[in-house]
Structure formats: C-alpha cells, structure tokens
PDB file of C-alpha atoms in Angstrom:
ATOM      1  CA  UNK A   8       0.000   0.000   0.000  1.00 96.00           C
ATOM      2  CA  UNK A   9       1.571   3.239  -1.214  1.00 98.00           C
ATOM      3  CA  UNK A  10      -1.531   5.396  -1.648  1.00 98.00           C
ATOM      4  CA  UNK A  11      -4.911   5.547   0.080  1.00 98.00           C
ATOM      5  CA  UNK A  12      -7.635   7.097  -2.072  1.00 98.00           C
ATOM      6  CA  UNK A  13     -10.759   7.862  -0.107  1.00 98.00           C
ATOM      7  CA  UNK A  14     -14.136   9.320  -0.793  1.00 98.00           C
ATOM      8  CA  UNK A  15     -15.356  11.669   1.943  1.00 97.00           C
ATOM      9  CA  UNK A  16     -19.115  11.915   2.482  1.00 96.00           C
ATOM     10  CA  UNK A  17     -20.540   8.566   3.500  1.00 96.00           C
ATOM     11  CA  UNK A  18     -17.055   7.043   3.579  1.00 98.00           C
ATOM     12  CA  UNK A  19     -14.297   8.783   5.544  1.00 98.00           C
ATOM     13  CA  UNK A  20     -16.609  11.242   7.317  1.00 97.00           C
ATOM     14  CA  UNK A  21     -19.189  10.164   9.860  1.00 97.00           C
ATOM     15  CA  UNK A  22     -22.827  11.236   9.727  1.00 95.00           C
ATOM     16  CA  UNK A  23     -21.940  14.555  11.351  1.00 94.00           C
ATOM     17  CA  UNK A  24     -19.398  15.206   8.555  1.00 94.00           C
ATOM     18  CA  UNK A  25     -16.449  14.843  10.926  1.00 95.00           C
ATOM     19  CA  UNK A  26     -13.331  12.673  10.965  1.00 97.00           C
ATOM     20  CA  UNK A  27     -13.415  10.476  14.060  1.00 97.00           C
ATOM     21  CA  UNK A  28     -10.417  10.246  16.391  1.00 97.00           C
ATOM     22  CA  UNK A  29      -9.838   6.629  15.389  1.00 98.00           C
ATOM     23  CA  UNK A  30      -9.916   7.447  11.689  1.00 98.00           C
ATOM     24  CA  UNK A  31      -7.497  10.340  12.185  1.00 98.00           C
ATOM     25  CA  UNK A  32      -5.072   8.046  14.029  1.00 98.00           C
ATOM     26  CA  UNK A  33      -5.231   5.537  11.174  1.00 98.00           C
ATOM     27  CA  UNK A  34      -4.575   8.220   8.542  1.00 98.00           C
ATOM     28  CA  UNK A  35      -1.647   9.592  10.567  1.00 98.00           C
ATOM     29  CA  UNK A  36      -0.196   6.108  10.988  1.00 98.00           C
ATOM     30  CA  UNK A  37      -0.326   5.608   7.216  1.00 98.00           C
ATOM     31  CA  UNK A  38       1.311   8.976   6.545  1.00 98.00           C
ATOM     32  CA  UNK A  39       4.026   8.180   9.092  1.00 98.00           C
ATOM     33  CA  UNK A  40       4.953   5.210   6.896  1.00 97.00           C
ATOM     34  CA  UNK A  41       5.207   7.387   3.799  1.00 97.00           C
ATOM     35  CA  UNK A  42       1.820   6.410   2.374  1.00 98.00           C
ATOM     36  CA  UNK A  43      -0.012   9.113   0.434  1.00 98.00           C
ATOM     37  CA  UNK A  44      -3.537   9.869   1.685  1.00 98.00           C
ATOM     38  CA  UNK A  45      -5.606  11.453  -1.080  1.00 98.00           C
ATOM     39  CA  UNK A  46      -9.205  12.643  -0.786  1.00 98.00           C
ATOM     40  CA  UNK A  47     -11.083  11.800  -3.990  1.00 98.00           C
ATOM     41  CA  UNK A  48     -14.349  13.638  -3.862  1.00 97.00           C
ATOM     42  CA  UNK A  49     -17.210  15.346  -5.639  1.00 96.00           C
ATOM     43  CA  UNK A  50     -16.465  18.334  -3.418  1.00 95.00           C
ATOM     44  CA  UNK A  51     -14.492  21.431  -4.362  1.00 94.00           C
ATOM     45  CA  UNK A  52     -11.557  22.851  -2.356  1.00 93.00           C
ATOM     46  CA  UNK A  53     -13.990  24.966  -0.318  1.00 92.00           C
ATOM     47  CA  UNK A  54     -15.542  21.728   0.926  1.00 92.00           C
ATOM     48  CA  UNK A  55     -12.151  20.242   1.730  1.00 93.00           C
ATOM     49  CA  UNK A  56     -10.992  23.223   3.724  1.00 89.00           C
ATOM     50  CA  UNK A  57     -13.741  22.760   6.306  1.00 87.00           C
ATOM     51  CA  UNK A  58     -12.386  19.299   7.210  1.00 92.00           C
ATOM     52  CA  UNK A  59      -8.695  19.761   6.389  1.00 88.00           C
ATOM     53  CA  UNK A  60      -7.697  20.202  10.024  1.00 87.00           C
ATOM     54  CA  UNK A  61      -9.667  17.128  11.136  1.00 93.00           C
ATOM     55  CA  UNK A  62      -8.095  14.923   8.483  1.00 96.00           C
ATOM     56  CA  UNK A  63      -4.710  16.688   8.148  1.00 96.00           C
ATOM     57  CA  UNK A  64      -5.146  16.974   4.399  1.00 96.00           C
ATOM     58  CA  UNK A  65      -2.263  19.054   3.114  1.00 93.00           C
ATOM     59  CA  UNK A  66      -1.220  17.368  -0.131  1.00 95.00           C
ATOM     60  CA  UNK A  67      -2.915  16.391  -3.375  1.00 97.00           C
ATOM     61  CA  UNK A  68      -6.683  16.154  -3.665  1.00 97.00           C
ATOM     62  CA  UNK A  69      -8.928  15.082  -6.522  1.00 98.00           C
ATOM     63  CA  UNK A  70     -12.076  17.181  -6.826  1.00 97.00           C
ATOM     64  CA  UNK A  71     -15.218  17.242  -8.977  1.00 97.00           C
ATOM     65  CA  UNK A  72     -15.190  13.438  -9.251  1.00 97.00           C
ATOM     66  CA  UNK A  73     -11.661  13.362 -10.677  1.00 97.00           C
ATOM     67  CA  UNK A  74     -11.969  16.337 -13.030  1.00 97.00           C
ATOM     68  CA  UNK A  75      -8.969  18.087 -11.522  1.00 97.00           C
ATOM     69  CA  UNK A  76      -6.107  17.600  -9.086  1.00 97.00           C
ATOM     70  CA  UNK A  77      -5.083  20.406  -6.747  1.00 96.00           C
ATOM     71  CA  UNK A  78      -2.384  20.627  -4.089  1.00 96.00           C
ATOM     72  CA  UNK A  79      -4.148  21.886  -0.994  1.00 93.00           C
ATOM     73  CA  UNK A  80      -1.251  23.797   0.545  1.00 92.00           C
ATOM     74  CA  UNK A  81       0.638  24.921  -2.546  1.00 92.00           C
ATOM     75  CA  UNK A  82      -2.606  25.754  -4.410  1.00 86.00           C
ATOM     76  CA  UNK A  83      -1.189  24.466  -7.698  1.00 92.00           C
ATOM     77  CA  UNK A  84      -3.033  22.400 -10.284  1.00 95.00           C
ATOM     78  CA  UNK A  85      -1.720  19.175 -11.758  1.00 97.00           C
ATOM     79  CA  UNK A  86      -4.463  18.950 -14.378  1.00 97.00           C
ATOM     80  CA  UNK A  87      -8.048  20.048 -15.027  1.00 96.00           C
ATOM     81  CA  UNK A  88     -10.632  18.662 -17.441  1.00 97.00           C
ATOM     82  CA  UNK A  89     -13.486  21.008 -18.347  1.00 97.00           C
ATOM     83  CA  UNK A  90     -16.870  20.268 -19.852  1.00 97.00           C
ATOM     84  CA  UNK A  91     -17.232  22.447 -22.996  1.00 98.00           C
ATOM     85  CA  UNK A  92     -19.900  25.157 -22.989  1.00 98.00           C
ATOM     86  CA  UNK A  93     -21.585  23.864 -26.135  1.00 97.00           C
ATOM     87  CA  UNK A  94     -21.969  20.403 -24.577  1.00 98.00           C
ATOM     88  CA  UNK A  95     -23.429  21.951 -21.432  1.00 98.00           C
ATOM     89  CA  UNK A  96     -25.993  23.939 -23.415  1.00 97.00           C
ATOM     90  CA  UNK A  97     -27.005  20.946 -25.527  1.00 97.00           C
ATOM     91  CA  UNK A  98     -27.656  18.624 -22.590  1.00 96.00           C
ATOM     92  CA  UNK A  99     -29.323  21.337 -20.476  1.00 97.00           C
ATOM     93  CA  UNK A 100     -31.716  22.383 -23.244  1.00 97.00           C
ATOM     94  CA  UNK A 101     -32.574  18.754 -24.016  1.00 97.00           C
ATOM     95  CA  UNK A 102     -33.309  18.080 -20.361  1.00 96.00           C
ATOM     96  CA  UNK A 103     -35.395  21.239 -19.997  1.00 96.00           C
ATOM     97  CA  UNK A 104     -37.572  20.059 -22.891  1.00 95.00           C
ATOM     98  CA  UNK A 105     -38.229  16.805 -21.034  1.00 95.00           C
ATOM     99  CA  UNK A 106     -38.488  18.034 -17.434  1.00 96.00           C
ATOM    100  CA  UNK A 107     -39.959  21.443 -16.587  1.00 96.00           C
ATOM    101  CA  UNK A 108     -38.630  23.266 -13.550  1.00 96.00           C
ATOM    102  CA  UNK A 109     -34.991  22.174 -13.706  1.00 97.00           C
ATOM    103  CA  UNK A 110     -32.309  24.366 -12.166  1.00 98.00           C
ATOM    104  CA  UNK A 111     -28.609  24.359 -12.998  1.00 98.00           C
ATOM    105  CA  UNK A 112     -25.284  25.451 -11.541  1.00 98.00           C
ATOM    106  CA  UNK A 113     -21.765  25.545 -12.953  1.00 98.00           C
ATOM    107  CA  UNK A 114     -18.528  25.012 -11.018  1.00 97.00           C
ATOM    108  CA  UNK A 115     -15.632  26.907 -12.613  1.00 96.00           C
ATOM    109  CA  UNK A 116     -12.099  28.185 -11.974  1.00 93.00           C
ATOM    110  CA  UNK A 117     -10.739  25.085 -10.224  1.00 89.00           C
ATOM    111  CA  UNK A 118     -13.799  24.928  -8.012  1.00 90.00           C
ATOM    112  CA  UNK A 119     -13.511  28.456  -6.676  1.00 91.00           C
ATOM    113  CA  UNK A 120     -16.386  29.948  -8.700  1.00 95.00           C
ATOM    114  CA  UNK A 121     -19.982  28.756  -8.350  1.00 96.00           C
ATOM    115  CA  UNK A 122     -22.476  30.110 -10.896  1.00 97.00           C
ATOM    116  CA  UNK A 123     -26.068  29.296  -9.940  1.00 97.00           C
ATOM    117  CA  UNK A 124     -29.225  29.848 -11.926  1.00 98.00           C
ATOM    118  CA  UNK A 125     -31.901  32.128 -10.509  1.00 97.00           C
ATOM    119  CA  UNK A 126     -33.914  30.089  -8.017  1.00 97.00           C
ATOM    120  CA  UNK A 127     -31.166  27.553  -7.309  1.00 97.00           C
ATOM    121  CA  UNK A 128     -30.169  29.088  -3.981  1.00 96.00           C
ATOM    122  CA  UNK A 129     -33.760  28.875  -2.747  1.00 96.00           C
ATOM    123  CA  UNK A 130     -33.675  25.068  -2.827  1.00 96.00           C
ATOM    124  CA  UNK A 131     -30.043  24.658  -1.765  1.00 96.00           C
ATOM    125  CA  UNK A 132     -28.586  23.978   1.665  1.00 94.00           C
ATOM    126  CA  UNK A 133     -25.161  24.714   3.098  1.00 93.00           C
ATOM    127  CA  UNK A 134     -24.332  20.996   3.149  1.00 91.00           C
ATOM    128  CA  UNK A 135     -24.963  20.618  -0.603  1.00 93.00           C
ATOM    129  CA  UNK A 136     -21.916  22.549  -1.833  1.00 93.00           C
ATOM    130  CA  UNK A 137     -20.381  23.729   1.450  1.00 91.00           C
ATOM    131  CA  UNK A 138     -21.440  27.209   0.361  1.00 92.00           C
ATOM    132  CA  UNK A 139     -24.030  29.342   2.122  1.00 93.00           C
ATOM    133  CA  UNK A 140     -27.025  29.672  -0.228  1.00 95.00           C
ATOM    134  CA  UNK A 141     -27.238  33.404   0.439  1.00 94.00           C
ATOM    135  CA  UNK A 142     -23.801  33.803  -1.169  1.00 93.00           C
ATOM    136  CA  UNK A 143     -24.712  31.964  -4.384  1.00 94.00           C
ATOM    137  CA  UNK A 144     -26.578  34.770  -6.091  1.00 92.00           C
ATOM    138  CA  UNK A 145     -28.509  33.865  -9.211  1.00 96.00           C
ATOM    139  CA  UNK A 146     -28.089  34.445 -12.935  1.00 97.00           C
ATOM    140  CA  UNK A 147     -30.047  33.713 -16.100  1.00 98.00           C
ATOM    141  CA  UNK A 148     -29.947  30.238 -17.633  1.00 98.00           C
ATOM    142  CA  UNK A 149     -27.859  31.483 -20.566  1.00 97.00           C
ATOM    143  CA  UNK A 150     -25.173  32.734 -18.186  1.00 97.00           C
ATOM    144  CA  UNK A 151     -24.945  29.350 -16.443  1.00 98.00           C
ATOM    145  CA  UNK A 152     -24.373  27.472 -19.692  1.00 98.00           C
ATOM    146  CA  UNK A 153     -22.174  30.062 -21.385  1.00 97.00           C
ATOM    147  CA  UNK A 154     -18.750  28.880 -20.160  1.00 97.00           C
ATOM    148  CA  UNK A 155     -16.830  25.629 -19.590  1.00 98.00           C
ATOM    149  CA  UNK A 156     -17.269  23.890 -16.246  1.00 98.00           C
ATOM    150  CA  UNK A 157     -15.338  21.372 -14.173  1.00 97.00           C
ATOM    151  CA  UNK A 158     -18.710  20.173 -12.862  1.00 98.00           C
ATOM    152  CA  UNK A 159     -22.213  20.955 -14.069  1.00 98.00           C
ATOM    153  CA  UNK A 160     -25.044  20.478 -11.569  1.00 98.00           C
ATOM    154  CA  UNK A 161     -28.621  19.489 -12.462  1.00 98.00           C
ATOM    155  CA  UNK A 162     -31.332  19.822  -9.850  1.00 98.00           C
ATOM    156  CA  UNK A 163     -35.092  19.878  -9.322  1.00 98.00           C
ATOM    157  CA  UNK A 164     -37.083  21.090  -6.334  1.00 96.00           C
ATOM    158  CA  UNK A 165     -39.267  17.965  -6.253  1.00 96.00           C
ATOM    159  CA  UNK A 166     -37.819  15.184  -8.420  1.00 97.00           C
ATOM    160  CA  UNK A 167     -35.177  12.840  -7.008  1.00 97.00           C
ATOM    161  CA  UNK A 168     -31.683  12.881  -8.543  1.00 97.00           C
ATOM    162  CA  UNK A 169     -32.094   9.263  -9.674  1.00 96.00           C
ATOM    163  CA  UNK A 170     -35.088  10.260 -11.813  1.00 97.00           C
ATOM    164  CA  UNK A 171     -33.126  13.106 -13.398  1.00 97.00           C
ATOM    165  CA  UNK A 172     -30.177  10.788 -13.979  1.00 97.00           C
ATOM    166  CA  UNK A 173     -32.344   8.183 -15.699  1.00 97.00           C
ATOM    167  CA  UNK A 174     -33.920  10.810 -17.933  1.00 97.00           C
ATOM    168  CA  UNK A 175     -30.530  12.210 -18.889  1.00 96.00           C
ATOM    169  CA  UNK A 176     -29.281   8.760 -19.857  1.00 95.00           C
ATOM    170  CA  UNK A 177     -32.446   8.070 -21.876  1.00 96.00           C
ATOM    171  CA  UNK A 178     -31.820  11.081 -24.123  1.00 95.00           C
ATOM    172  CA  UNK A 179     -28.937   9.304 -25.857  1.00 94.00           C
ATOM    173  CA  UNK A 180     -26.636  12.327 -25.681  1.00 96.00           C
ATOM    174  CA  UNK A 181     -22.853  11.934 -25.684  1.00 96.00           C
ATOM    175  CA  UNK A 182     -19.775  13.999 -24.893  1.00 97.00           C
ATOM    176  CA  UNK A 183     -19.952  13.983 -21.097  1.00 98.00           C
ATOM    177  CA  UNK A 184     -19.947  11.804 -17.981  1.00 97.00           C
ATOM    178  CA  UNK A 185     -22.828  11.933 -15.486  1.00 97.00           C
ATOM    179  CA  UNK A 186     -23.006  10.382 -12.041  1.00 97.00           C
ATOM    180  CA  UNK A 187     -24.578  10.492  -8.588  1.00 96.00           C
ATOM    181  CA  UNK A 188     -22.691  11.040  -5.343  1.00 95.00           C
ATOM    182  CA  UNK A 189     -25.517  10.891  -2.827  1.00 93.00           C
ATOM    183  CA  UNK A 190     -26.031  14.656  -3.066  1.00 94.00           C
ATOM    184  CA  UNK A 191     -29.470  16.007  -4.093  1.00 97.00           C
ATOM    185  CA  UNK A 192     -28.466  16.611  -7.715  1.00 97.00           C
ATOM    186  CA  UNK A 193     -26.934  15.030 -10.801  1.00 98.00           C
ATOM    187  CA  UNK A 194     -23.260  15.808 -11.466  1.00 98.00           C
ATOM    188  CA  UNK A 195     -21.860  16.105 -14.989  1.00 98.00           C
ATOM    189  CA  UNK A 196     -18.175  16.184 -15.930  1.00 98.00           C
ATOM    190  CA  UNK A 197     -16.173  16.185 -19.145  1.00 97.00           C
ATOM    191  CA  UNK A 198     -16.337  13.088 -21.312  1.00 97.00           C
ATOM    192  CA  UNK A 199     -14.293  10.221 -19.891  1.00 97.00           C
ATOM    193  CA  UNK A 200     -13.777  11.850 -16.500  1.00 98.00           C
ATOM    194  CA  UNK A 201     -14.278   9.677 -13.425  1.00 98.00           C
ATOM    195  CA  UNK A 202     -12.578   9.305 -10.077  1.00 98.00           C
ATOM    196  CA  UNK A 203     -10.595   6.460 -11.654  1.00 98.00           C
ATOM    197  CA  UNK A 204      -9.198   8.566 -14.508  1.00 98.00           C
ATOM    198  CA  UNK A 205      -8.210  11.358 -12.151  1.00 98.00           C
ATOM    199  CA  UNK A 206      -6.584   8.914  -9.749  1.00 98.00           C
ATOM    200  CA  UNK A 207      -4.694   7.247 -12.585  1.00 98.00           C
ATOM    201  CA  UNK A 208      -3.218  10.589 -13.678  1.00 98.00           C
ATOM    202  CA  UNK A 209      -2.206  11.495 -10.129  1.00 98.00           C
ATOM    203  CA  UNK A 210      -0.605   8.085  -9.558  1.00 98.00           C
ATOM    204  CA  UNK A 211       1.353   8.443 -12.790  1.00 98.00           C
ATOM    205  CA  UNK A 212       2.653  11.788 -11.528  1.00 98.00           C
ATOM    206  CA  UNK A 213       3.632  10.241  -8.186  1.00 98.00           C
ATOM    207  CA  UNK A 214       5.143   7.117  -9.745  1.00 98.00           C
ATOM    208  CA  UNK A 215       2.690   4.770  -8.020  1.00 98.00           C
ATOM    209  CA  UNK A 216       1.283   1.639  -9.644  1.00 98.00           C
ATOM    210  CA  UNK A 217      -2.444   0.974  -9.384  1.00 98.00           C
ATOM    211  CA  UNK A 218      -1.726  -2.309  -7.598  1.00 98.00           C
ATOM    212  CA  UNK A 219      -0.364  -0.272  -4.684  1.00 98.00           C
ATOM    213  CA  UNK A 220      -3.564   1.781  -4.313  1.00 98.00           C
ATOM    214  CA  UNK A 221      -6.298   1.091  -1.753  1.00 98.00           C
ATOM    215  CA  UNK A 222      -9.533   2.952  -2.475  1.00 98.00           C
ATOM    216  CA  UNK A 223     -12.633   3.505  -0.342  1.00 98.00           C
ATOM    217  CA  UNK A 224     -16.125   4.555  -1.485  1.00 98.00           C
ATOM    218  CA  UNK A 225     -19.851   4.245  -0.999  1.00 98.00           C
ATOM    219  CA  UNK A 226     -21.685   5.762  -3.990  1.00 97.00           C
ATOM    220  CA  UNK A 227     -22.158   5.415  -7.736  1.00 97.00           C
ATOM    221  CA  UNK A 228     -19.426   7.969  -8.429  1.00 98.00           C
ATOM    222  CA  UNK A 229     -16.927   5.696  -6.616  1.00 98.00           C
ATOM    223  CA  UNK A 230     -17.528   2.588  -8.726  1.00 98.00           C
ATOM    224  CA  UNK A 231     -14.862   3.194 -11.373  1.00 98.00           C
ATOM    225  CA  UNK A 232     -12.264   4.064  -8.728  1.00 98.00           C
ATOM    226  CA  UNK A 233     -12.952   0.904  -6.729  1.00 98.00           C
ATOM    227  CA  UNK A 234     -12.586  -1.201  -9.861  1.00 98.00           C
ATOM    228  CA  UNK A 235      -9.378   0.544 -10.899  1.00 98.00           C
ATOM    229  CA  UNK A 236      -7.548   0.386  -7.588  1.00 98.00           C
ATOM    230  CA  UNK A 237      -5.442  -2.583  -6.607  1.00 98.00           C
ATOM    231  CA  UNK A 238      -7.806  -3.062  -3.667  1.00 98.00           C
ATOM    232  CA  UNK A 239     -11.252  -1.475  -3.619  1.00 98.00           C
ATOM    233  CA  UNK A 240     -13.246  -1.236  -0.395  1.00 98.00           C
ATOM    234  CA  UNK A 241     -16.993  -0.558  -0.230  1.00 98.00           C
ATOM    235  CA  UNK A 242     -18.677   0.811   2.854  1.00 98.00           C
ATOM    236  CA  UNK A 243     -21.442  -1.116   4.581  1.00 98.00           C
ATOM    237  CA  UNK A 244     -24.806   0.109   3.364  1.00 91.00           C
ATOM    238  CA  UNK A 245     -23.595   1.049  -0.108  1.00 96.00           C
ATOM    239  CA  UNK A 246     -25.656   0.136  -3.158  1.00 91.00           C
ATOM    240  CA  UNK A 247     -25.148  -3.270  -4.752  1.00 96.00           C
ATOM    241  CA  UNK A 248     -23.272  -1.816  -7.726  1.00 97.00           C
ATOM    242  CA  UNK A 249     -20.678  -0.394  -5.315  1.00 98.00           C
ATOM    243  CA  UNK A 250     -20.238  -3.696  -3.480  1.00 98.00           C
ATOM    244  CA  UNK A 251     -19.898  -5.497  -6.818  1.00 98.00           C
ATOM    245  CA  UNK A 252     -17.075  -3.153  -7.840  1.00 98.00           C
ATOM    246  CA  UNK A 253     -15.115  -3.647  -4.627  1.00 98.00           C
ATOM    247  CA  UNK A 254     -12.810  -6.379  -3.377  1.00 98.00           C
ATOM    248  CA  UNK A 255     -14.211  -6.224   0.140  1.00 98.00           C
ATOM    249  CA  UNK A 256     -16.807  -4.482   2.279  1.00 98.00           C
ATOM    250  CA  UNK A 257     -15.924  -2.801   5.531  1.00 98.00           C
ATOM    251  CA  UNK A 258     -17.968  -1.351   8.375  1.00 98.00           C
ATOM    252  CA  UNK A 259     -19.994   1.830   7.909  1.00 98.00           C
ATOM    253  CA  UNK A 260     -18.608   5.353   8.038  1.00 98.00           C
ATOM    254  CA  UNK A 261     -20.123   5.729  11.507  1.00 98.00           C
ATOM    255  CA  UNK A 262     -18.294   2.604  12.654  1.00 98.00           C
ATOM    256  CA  UNK A 263     -14.811   3.631  11.441  1.00 98.00           C
ATOM    257  CA  UNK A 264     -14.861   1.361   8.419  1.00 98.00           C
ATOM    258  CA  UNK A 265     -11.945   3.091   6.699  1.00 98.00           C
ATOM    259  CA  UNK A 266      -9.821   3.016   9.848  1.00 98.00           C
ATOM    260  CA  UNK A 267     -10.478  -0.703  10.354  1.00 98.00           C
ATOM    261  CA  UNK A 268      -9.054  -1.589   6.946  1.00 98.00           C
ATOM    262  CA  UNK A 269      -6.038   0.728   7.266  1.00 98.00           C
ATOM    263  CA  UNK A 270      -5.220  -0.654  10.707  1.00 98.00           C
ATOM    264  CA  UNK A 271      -5.371  -4.210   9.406  1.00 98.00           C
ATOM    265  CA  UNK A 272      -3.180  -3.440   6.404  1.00 98.00           C
ATOM    266  CA  UNK A 273      -0.602  -1.633   8.521  1.00 98.00           C
ATOM    267  CA  UNK A 274      -0.470  -4.641  10.827  1.00 92.00           C
TER     268      UNK A 274
END
C-alpha cells in the first residue's frame, strides 16, 4: 500500500461530517509510513478546507469526481478537465424540454467559482456545496451554460436525482460523464472523466502503480475508482453496484470502516 484514495461523504466522514479520532489516528499512521492519503471527492476545495484540520489533508486532492487535481497547501493544479460550454448547453436544453422546472449550476475556476441559476439558492442547503445559499446569487440560464465547467449540476425542487439521472441517460446524448454522489443533484463532468481517470493521472505523476492503491467509497461515483484500484473497499450500506465493484466491504462510516481496513493493512 503506497496510496490511500478515499471518498469523503458517507465514507471517511461520519454522519456529522467529521473525521473520528480513530480514523485520524489511522490516517496519521499511514502517513508516518510514507503512504499518500488522497481525498477523492465530488467536493471542491472549499468543501475540503472545512475538514482539512480534522483529516490533516495538506497534499494532493482530486475534486469534482476526478476532473482536476489540486495541491491543498501549494494551491497548484496538476491537471483540469473542463466540460465544454456547447456540450453543457445541448444537454441542459434537451433536459429542460423533457423536465420542466430544472435548475442548474456551474462550477468553474478550479472549483472556486460557483455560478447558480436564478432560483437555485432557494432550494439549496449549506451541506450541498459547502457554500451558504445566500452567497450563491442567481443568474439567467444562458449565463450558467455560457462557459466551460469542471462540474455541471442538475437539480429539481421535487424530483429525485435518480429520476433526473435516468432521464438524462435516456436522451442518448454523448460527450460527457454523469453520475450520482448521494447529493441532491446530478453531477456532470467532461467526457471520460471519473474518479478512476483522475486517480490514474495522479498516480502516474507520483510514480505509483495501481496495484499499490487502496480505495474507499460508498456511492455510484466511486464505482470506477474501486474497480481501478489494486484493492477497492466498499462501505457497509452502499448500493449493490458499489459492493460489486469492490474487493471487500468494511464497516460503515459511523463505525470507522476506513480506519479498520487501514489498521489491518498496517499490521
């Protein structure tokens, strides 16, 4: 084990969105042995900063489901994959024709800029994007879809994300990757982008083989990463597709599942 790649919400973090004392000890023990600990998340850096002290994250992180890699202390980018504006407009207009009342948001500038459509903030919560809704503002639809995005967000005030996701897939559109993370919206990235592709690029930069990677996850957006890693670990309570992608299942995030596996592997 040379690198630990871990999802955050529902995986490393407990139900109160904190890193438990036991999990922190396990992460520190791994780092003390020279093992890289990399958060691989749908979150942006703003969402990592709120837990950085708890987890002692100070190195590389993969954000927007693998769309870009950022060094959390040096603030430098290793790579970034953006969804083109014309692709965003095409899929958004096609979805709007099928589902009235959709709202959209665009994550830009390495996760630092959040462009929300008018009305989006009214149905958002601080936990959704780790941004206070009152700071989101609101712009016209054309402004949301007018520029490239590292993550495009699709949301509805009443319909579940799974329903939106199924409709998007049924349209037969191409040129992007869509997934679910457990958040109340669908997340869209550039074509071919997953947590696995981002992790592969980071490991190439660090000179680490995939067989030396242990990955943890609990949601649909973790599936590719769990399959790619030398050892994939699903959290208890994850959907069947996540368990099927993993090599083992550990305890839940509220029962220190990540720590249990790290402790065992460190001996």
